[in-house]
Tab-separated table of C-alpha atoms in Angstrom:
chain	number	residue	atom	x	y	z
Q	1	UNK	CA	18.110	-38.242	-2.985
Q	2	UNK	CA	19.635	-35.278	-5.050
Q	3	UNK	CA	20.066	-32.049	-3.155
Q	4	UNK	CA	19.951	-28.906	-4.923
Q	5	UNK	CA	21.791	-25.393	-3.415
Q	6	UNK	CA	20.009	-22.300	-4.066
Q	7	UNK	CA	21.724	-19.355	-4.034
Q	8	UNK	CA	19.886	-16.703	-2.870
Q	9	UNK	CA	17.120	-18.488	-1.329
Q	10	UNK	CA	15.776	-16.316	0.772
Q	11	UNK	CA	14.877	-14.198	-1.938
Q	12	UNK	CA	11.717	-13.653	-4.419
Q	13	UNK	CA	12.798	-16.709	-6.829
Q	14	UNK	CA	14.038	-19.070	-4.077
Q	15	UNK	CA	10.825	-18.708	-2.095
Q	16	UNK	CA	9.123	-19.876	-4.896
Q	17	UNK	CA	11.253	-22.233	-6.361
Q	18	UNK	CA	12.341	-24.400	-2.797
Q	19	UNK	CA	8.664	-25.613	-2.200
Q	20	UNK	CA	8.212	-26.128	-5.420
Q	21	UNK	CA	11.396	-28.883	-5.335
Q	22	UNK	CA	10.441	-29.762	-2.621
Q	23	UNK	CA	7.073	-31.037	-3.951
Q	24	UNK	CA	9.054	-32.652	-6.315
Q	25	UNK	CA	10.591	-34.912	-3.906
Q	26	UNK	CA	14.362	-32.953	-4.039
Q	27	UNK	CA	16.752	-32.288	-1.268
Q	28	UNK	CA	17.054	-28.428	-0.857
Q	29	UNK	CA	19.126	-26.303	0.324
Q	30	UNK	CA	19.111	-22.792	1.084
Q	31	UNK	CA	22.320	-20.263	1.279
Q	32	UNK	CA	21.549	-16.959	2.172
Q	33	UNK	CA	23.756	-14.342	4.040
Q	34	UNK	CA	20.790	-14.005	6.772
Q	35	UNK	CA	20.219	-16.791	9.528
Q	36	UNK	CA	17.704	-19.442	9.131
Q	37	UNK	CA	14.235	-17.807	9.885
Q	38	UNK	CA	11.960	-18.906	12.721
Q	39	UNK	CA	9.048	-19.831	10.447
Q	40	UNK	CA	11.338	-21.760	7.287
Q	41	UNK	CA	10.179	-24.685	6.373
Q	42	UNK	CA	12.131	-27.705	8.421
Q	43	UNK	CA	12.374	-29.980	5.311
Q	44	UNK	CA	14.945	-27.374	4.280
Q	45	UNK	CA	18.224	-27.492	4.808
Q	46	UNK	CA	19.536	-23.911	5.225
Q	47	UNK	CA	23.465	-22.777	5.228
Q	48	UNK	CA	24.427	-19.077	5.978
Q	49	UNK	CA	27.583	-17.924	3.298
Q	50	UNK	CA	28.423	-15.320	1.562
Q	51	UNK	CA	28.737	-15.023	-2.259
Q	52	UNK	CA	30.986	-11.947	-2.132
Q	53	UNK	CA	33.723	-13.064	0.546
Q	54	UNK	CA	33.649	-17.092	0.375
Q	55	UNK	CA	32.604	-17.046	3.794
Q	56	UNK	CA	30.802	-20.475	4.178
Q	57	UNK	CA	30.453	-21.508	0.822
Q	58	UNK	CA	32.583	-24.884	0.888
Q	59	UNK	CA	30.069	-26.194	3.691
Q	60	UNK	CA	27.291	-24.891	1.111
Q	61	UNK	CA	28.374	-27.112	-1.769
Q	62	UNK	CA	29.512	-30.305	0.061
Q	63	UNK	CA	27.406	-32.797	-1.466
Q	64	UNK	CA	25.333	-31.135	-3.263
Q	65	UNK	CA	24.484	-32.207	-7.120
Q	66	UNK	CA	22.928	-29.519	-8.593
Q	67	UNK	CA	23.548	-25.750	-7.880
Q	68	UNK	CA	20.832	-22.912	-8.600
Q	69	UNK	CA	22.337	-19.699	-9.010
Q	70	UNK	CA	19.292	-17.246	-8.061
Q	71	UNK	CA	21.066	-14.609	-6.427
Q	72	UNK	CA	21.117	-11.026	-8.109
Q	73	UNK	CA	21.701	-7.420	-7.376
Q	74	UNK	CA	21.313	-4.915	-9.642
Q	75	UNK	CA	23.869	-3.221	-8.006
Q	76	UNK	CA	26.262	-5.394	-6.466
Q	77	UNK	CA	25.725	-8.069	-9.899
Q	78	UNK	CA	29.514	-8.056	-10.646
Q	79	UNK	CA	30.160	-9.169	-7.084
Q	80	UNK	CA	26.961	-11.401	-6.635
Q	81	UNK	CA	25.450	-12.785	-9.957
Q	82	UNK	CA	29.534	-12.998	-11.086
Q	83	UNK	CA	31.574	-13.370	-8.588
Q	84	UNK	CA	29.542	-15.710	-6.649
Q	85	UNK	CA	29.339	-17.950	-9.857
Q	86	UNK	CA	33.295	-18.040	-9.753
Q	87	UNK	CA	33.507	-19.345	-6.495
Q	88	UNK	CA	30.820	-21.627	-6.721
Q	89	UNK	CA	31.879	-23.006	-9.976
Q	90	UNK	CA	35.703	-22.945	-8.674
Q	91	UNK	CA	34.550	-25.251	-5.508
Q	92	UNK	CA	32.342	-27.760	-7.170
Q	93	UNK	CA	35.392	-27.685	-10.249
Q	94	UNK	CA	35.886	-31.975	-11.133
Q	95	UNK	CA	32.776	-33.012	-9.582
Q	96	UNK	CA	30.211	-32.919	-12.232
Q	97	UNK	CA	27.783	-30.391	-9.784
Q	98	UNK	CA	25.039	-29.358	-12.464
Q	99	UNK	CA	25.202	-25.526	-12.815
Q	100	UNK	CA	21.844	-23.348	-13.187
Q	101	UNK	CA	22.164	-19.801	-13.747
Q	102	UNK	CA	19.252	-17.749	-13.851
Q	103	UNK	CA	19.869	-14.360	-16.237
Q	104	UNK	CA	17.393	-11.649	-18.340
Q	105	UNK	CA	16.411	-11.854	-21.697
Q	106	UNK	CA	18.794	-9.544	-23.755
Q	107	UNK	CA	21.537	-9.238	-21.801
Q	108	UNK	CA	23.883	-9.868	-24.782
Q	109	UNK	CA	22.516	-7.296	-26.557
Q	110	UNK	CA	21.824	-4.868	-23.770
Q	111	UNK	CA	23.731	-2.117	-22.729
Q	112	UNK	CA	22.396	-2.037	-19.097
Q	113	UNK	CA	25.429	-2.422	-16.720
Q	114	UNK	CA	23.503	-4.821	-14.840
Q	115	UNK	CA	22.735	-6.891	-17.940
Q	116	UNK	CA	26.196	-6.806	-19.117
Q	117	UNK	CA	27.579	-8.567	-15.581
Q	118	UNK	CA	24.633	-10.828	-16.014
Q	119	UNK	CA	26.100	-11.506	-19.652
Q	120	UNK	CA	29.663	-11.698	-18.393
Q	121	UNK	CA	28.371	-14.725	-15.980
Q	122	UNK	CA	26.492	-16.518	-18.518
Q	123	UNK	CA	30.221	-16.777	-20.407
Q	124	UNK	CA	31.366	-17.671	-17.323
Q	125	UNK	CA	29.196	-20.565	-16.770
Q	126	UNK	CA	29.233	-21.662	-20.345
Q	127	UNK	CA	33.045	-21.460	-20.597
Q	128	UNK	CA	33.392	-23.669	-17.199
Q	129	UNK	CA	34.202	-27.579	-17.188
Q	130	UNK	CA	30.453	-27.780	-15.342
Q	131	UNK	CA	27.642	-29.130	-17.083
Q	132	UNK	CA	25.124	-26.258	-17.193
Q	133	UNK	CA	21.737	-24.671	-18.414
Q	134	UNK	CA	21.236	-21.173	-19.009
Q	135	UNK	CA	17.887	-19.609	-18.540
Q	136	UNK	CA	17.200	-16.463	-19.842
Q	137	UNK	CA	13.324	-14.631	-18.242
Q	138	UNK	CA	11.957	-11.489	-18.687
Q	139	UNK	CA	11.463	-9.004	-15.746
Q	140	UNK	CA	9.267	-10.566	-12.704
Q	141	UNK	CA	5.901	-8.874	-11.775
Q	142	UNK	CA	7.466	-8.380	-8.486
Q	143	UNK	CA	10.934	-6.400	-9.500
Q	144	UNK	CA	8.069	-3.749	-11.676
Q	145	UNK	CA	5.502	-3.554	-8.776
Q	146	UNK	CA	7.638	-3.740	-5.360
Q	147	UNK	CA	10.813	-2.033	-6.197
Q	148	UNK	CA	11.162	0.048	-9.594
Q	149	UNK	CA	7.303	1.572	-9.100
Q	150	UNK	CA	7.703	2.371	-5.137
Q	151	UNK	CA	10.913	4.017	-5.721
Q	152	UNK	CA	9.546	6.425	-8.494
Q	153	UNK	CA	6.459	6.709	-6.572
Q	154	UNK	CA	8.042	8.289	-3.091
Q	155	UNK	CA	9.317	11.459	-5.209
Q	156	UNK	CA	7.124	14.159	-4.755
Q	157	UNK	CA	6.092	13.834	-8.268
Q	158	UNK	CA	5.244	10.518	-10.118
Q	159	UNK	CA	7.654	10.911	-12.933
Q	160	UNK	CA	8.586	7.949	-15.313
Q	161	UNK	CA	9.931	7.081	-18.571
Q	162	UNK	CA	6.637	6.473	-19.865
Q	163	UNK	CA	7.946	5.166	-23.327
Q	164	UNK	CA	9.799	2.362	-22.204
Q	165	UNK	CA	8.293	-1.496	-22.296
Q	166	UNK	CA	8.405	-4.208	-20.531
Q	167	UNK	CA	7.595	-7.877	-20.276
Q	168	UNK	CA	6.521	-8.976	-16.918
Q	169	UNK	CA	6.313	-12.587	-15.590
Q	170	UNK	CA	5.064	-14.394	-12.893
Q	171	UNK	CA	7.730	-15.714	-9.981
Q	172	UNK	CA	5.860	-18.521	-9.637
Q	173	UNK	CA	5.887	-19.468	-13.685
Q	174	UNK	CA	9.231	-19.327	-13.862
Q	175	UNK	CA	10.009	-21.384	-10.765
Q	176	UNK	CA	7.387	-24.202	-12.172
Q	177	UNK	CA	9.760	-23.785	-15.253
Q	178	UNK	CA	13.088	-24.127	-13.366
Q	179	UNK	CA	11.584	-27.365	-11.878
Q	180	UNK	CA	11.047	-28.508	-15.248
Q	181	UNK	CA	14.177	-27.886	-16.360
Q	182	UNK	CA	16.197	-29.505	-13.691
Q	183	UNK	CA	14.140	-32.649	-13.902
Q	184	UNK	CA	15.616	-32.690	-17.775
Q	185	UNK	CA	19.497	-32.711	-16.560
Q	186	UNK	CA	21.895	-30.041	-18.563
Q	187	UNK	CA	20.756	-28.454	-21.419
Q	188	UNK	CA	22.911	-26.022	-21.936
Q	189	UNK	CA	21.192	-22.797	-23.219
Q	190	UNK	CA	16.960	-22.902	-22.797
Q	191	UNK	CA	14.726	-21.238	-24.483
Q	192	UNK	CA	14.030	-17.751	-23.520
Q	193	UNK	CA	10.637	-17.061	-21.580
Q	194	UNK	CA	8.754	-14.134	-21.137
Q	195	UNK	CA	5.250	-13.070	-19.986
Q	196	UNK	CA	2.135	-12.732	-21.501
Q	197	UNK	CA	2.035	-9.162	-22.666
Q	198	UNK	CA	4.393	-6.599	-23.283
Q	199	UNK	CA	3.442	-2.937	-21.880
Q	200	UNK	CA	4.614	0.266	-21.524
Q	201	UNK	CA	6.240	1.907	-18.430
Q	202	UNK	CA	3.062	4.150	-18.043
Q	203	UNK	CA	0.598	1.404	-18.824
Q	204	UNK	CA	2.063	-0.800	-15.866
Q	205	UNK	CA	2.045	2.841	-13.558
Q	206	UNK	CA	-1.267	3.240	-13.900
Q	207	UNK	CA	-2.606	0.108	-13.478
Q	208	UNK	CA	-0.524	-0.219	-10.202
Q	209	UNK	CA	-2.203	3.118	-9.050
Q	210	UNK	CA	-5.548	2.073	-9.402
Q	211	UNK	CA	-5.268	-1.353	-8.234
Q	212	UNK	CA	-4.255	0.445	-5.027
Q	213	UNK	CA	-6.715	3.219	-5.100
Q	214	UNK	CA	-4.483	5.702	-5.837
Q	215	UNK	CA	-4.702	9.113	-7.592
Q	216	UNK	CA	-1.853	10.564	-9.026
Q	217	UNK	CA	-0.803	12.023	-12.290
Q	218	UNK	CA	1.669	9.837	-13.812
Q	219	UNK	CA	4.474	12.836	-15.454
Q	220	UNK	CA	6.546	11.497	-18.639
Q	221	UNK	CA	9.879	12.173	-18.556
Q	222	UNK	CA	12.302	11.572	-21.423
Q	223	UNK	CA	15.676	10.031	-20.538
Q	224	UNK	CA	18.343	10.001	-23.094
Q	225	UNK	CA	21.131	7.303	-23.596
Q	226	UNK	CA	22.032	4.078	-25.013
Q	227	UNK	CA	20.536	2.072	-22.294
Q	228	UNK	CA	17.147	4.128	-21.954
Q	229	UNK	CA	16.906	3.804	-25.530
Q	230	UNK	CA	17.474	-0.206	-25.610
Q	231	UNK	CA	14.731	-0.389	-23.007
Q	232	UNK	CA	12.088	1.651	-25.015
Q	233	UNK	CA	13.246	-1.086	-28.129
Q	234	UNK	CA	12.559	-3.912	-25.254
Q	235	UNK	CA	16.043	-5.331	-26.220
Q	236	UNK	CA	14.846	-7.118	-22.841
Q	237	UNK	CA	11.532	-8.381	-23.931
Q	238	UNK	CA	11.012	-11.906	-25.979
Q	239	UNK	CA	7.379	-10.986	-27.244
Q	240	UNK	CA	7.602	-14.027	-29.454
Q	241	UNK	CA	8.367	-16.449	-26.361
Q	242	UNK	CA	5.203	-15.869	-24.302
Q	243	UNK	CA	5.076	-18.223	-22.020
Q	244	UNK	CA	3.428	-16.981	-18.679
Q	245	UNK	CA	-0.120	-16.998	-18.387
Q	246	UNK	CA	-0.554	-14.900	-15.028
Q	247	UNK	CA	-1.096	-11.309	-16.464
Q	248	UNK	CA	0.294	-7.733	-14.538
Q	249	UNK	CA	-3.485	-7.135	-14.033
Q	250	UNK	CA	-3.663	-10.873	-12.286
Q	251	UNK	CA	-0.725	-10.420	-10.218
Q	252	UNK	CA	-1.429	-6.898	-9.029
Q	253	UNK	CA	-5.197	-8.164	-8.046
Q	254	UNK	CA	-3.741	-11.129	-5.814
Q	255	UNK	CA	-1.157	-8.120	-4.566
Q	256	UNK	CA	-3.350	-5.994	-3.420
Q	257	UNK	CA	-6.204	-8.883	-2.615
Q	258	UNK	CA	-8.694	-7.307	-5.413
Q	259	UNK	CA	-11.690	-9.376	-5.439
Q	260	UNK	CA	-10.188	-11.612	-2.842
């Protein structure tokens, strides 16, 4: 039976893409820097390594055939999303491991720091001896809702860069997609997904207020710079791949159980 390494599985995507292959009828396994939880799944086979140091990461990729890179940091990507994608690629070097890398719409035409270390490992990838696929997403409903929103939102005022858009997808979409993918062997680059509508920064705030029952005035701010201004362009955004179905409204009203 193949087994398939994600990287980063502990996180957002690899909770929804290991049951998913594992549905499938695929070998998983998980590396994470944390220990295997109490409640995972026992069909899953679960190494602790680190990206960063090297730390466990020939035990991760014995016998393994294909590798998922789903680990990211937006501010550790160089080290993570790059650097991890070295070593992995470095270990599994002569053995044919298929290579997945996971990376953001844009990024070669972003001037986001994070997008440009995702960029720099897509090269990476596509300049090693592995066979690899490239998929490039929009941002996940989860990365807008439960971490960019929250943070903004603990300030004593609301204040946002109203102007700028986004494309938000469903997790779960876009690990149905990865499972696709695999099942199709190396493909090199794949075509670029995003969700089903693209909104603005203040559009997404104030539906994430009220689906919580919140009342707060929402204050623009304008932020100037090259990368502010490639995000109110959505550089990031591929409104002519739609491809998710599950709206922000959806995914907020299964978030905060709205009608459930």
């Amino acid at each position: 039976m193949p087994r398939i390494l994600i990287t980063g599985g502990s996180g957002e995507m690899g909770r929804q893409l290991a049951p998913r292959l594992l549905a499938a009828g695929q070998s998983v396994r998980i590396l994470s820097r944390r220990p295997r939880p109490a409640g995972a799944d026992p069909a899953l086979e679960w190494v602790q390594a680190s990206l960063t140091s090297g730390e466990g990461l020939p035990a991760a990729v014995a016998d393994v055939d294909t590798i998922v890179h789903a680990a990211s940091s937006p501010v550790g990507a160089a080290k993570i999303d790059t650097g991890g994608a070295a070593r992995l690629l470095e270990l599994t070097r002569g053995s044919q491991t298929n290579f997945f890398y996971i990376s953001i719409v844009g990024v070669d035409r972003h001037p986001f720091f994070y997008y440009k270390a995702k960029y720099a490992t897509e090269k990476l990838v596509e300049q090693s001896s592995a066979p690899w696929t490239i998929l490039r997403a929009t941002q996940f409903h989860a990365f807008i809702g439960r971490l960019i929103l929250p943070v903004a939102y603990r300030s004593p005022f609301f204040m946002l860069p109203t102007d700028l858009v986004f494309q938000p997808i469903d997790e779960g979409e876009v690990a149905a997609h990865i499972v696709d993918l695999l099942q199709q062997g190396a493909r090199g680059r794949a075509a670029d997904i995003g969700g089903p509508q693209v909104l603005t920064l203040g559009e997404l705030a104030l539906s994430w207020l009220l689906a919580q029952k919140r009342t707060r005035r929402i204050i623009h701010i304008s932020v100037p710079g090259r990368q502010t201004a490639a995000f109110r362009q959505g550089v990031h955004t591929a409104p002519d791949h739609k491809f998710g179905r599950v709206t922000w409204q959806q995914w907020l009203d299964k978030e905060y159980r709205v009608g459930f």
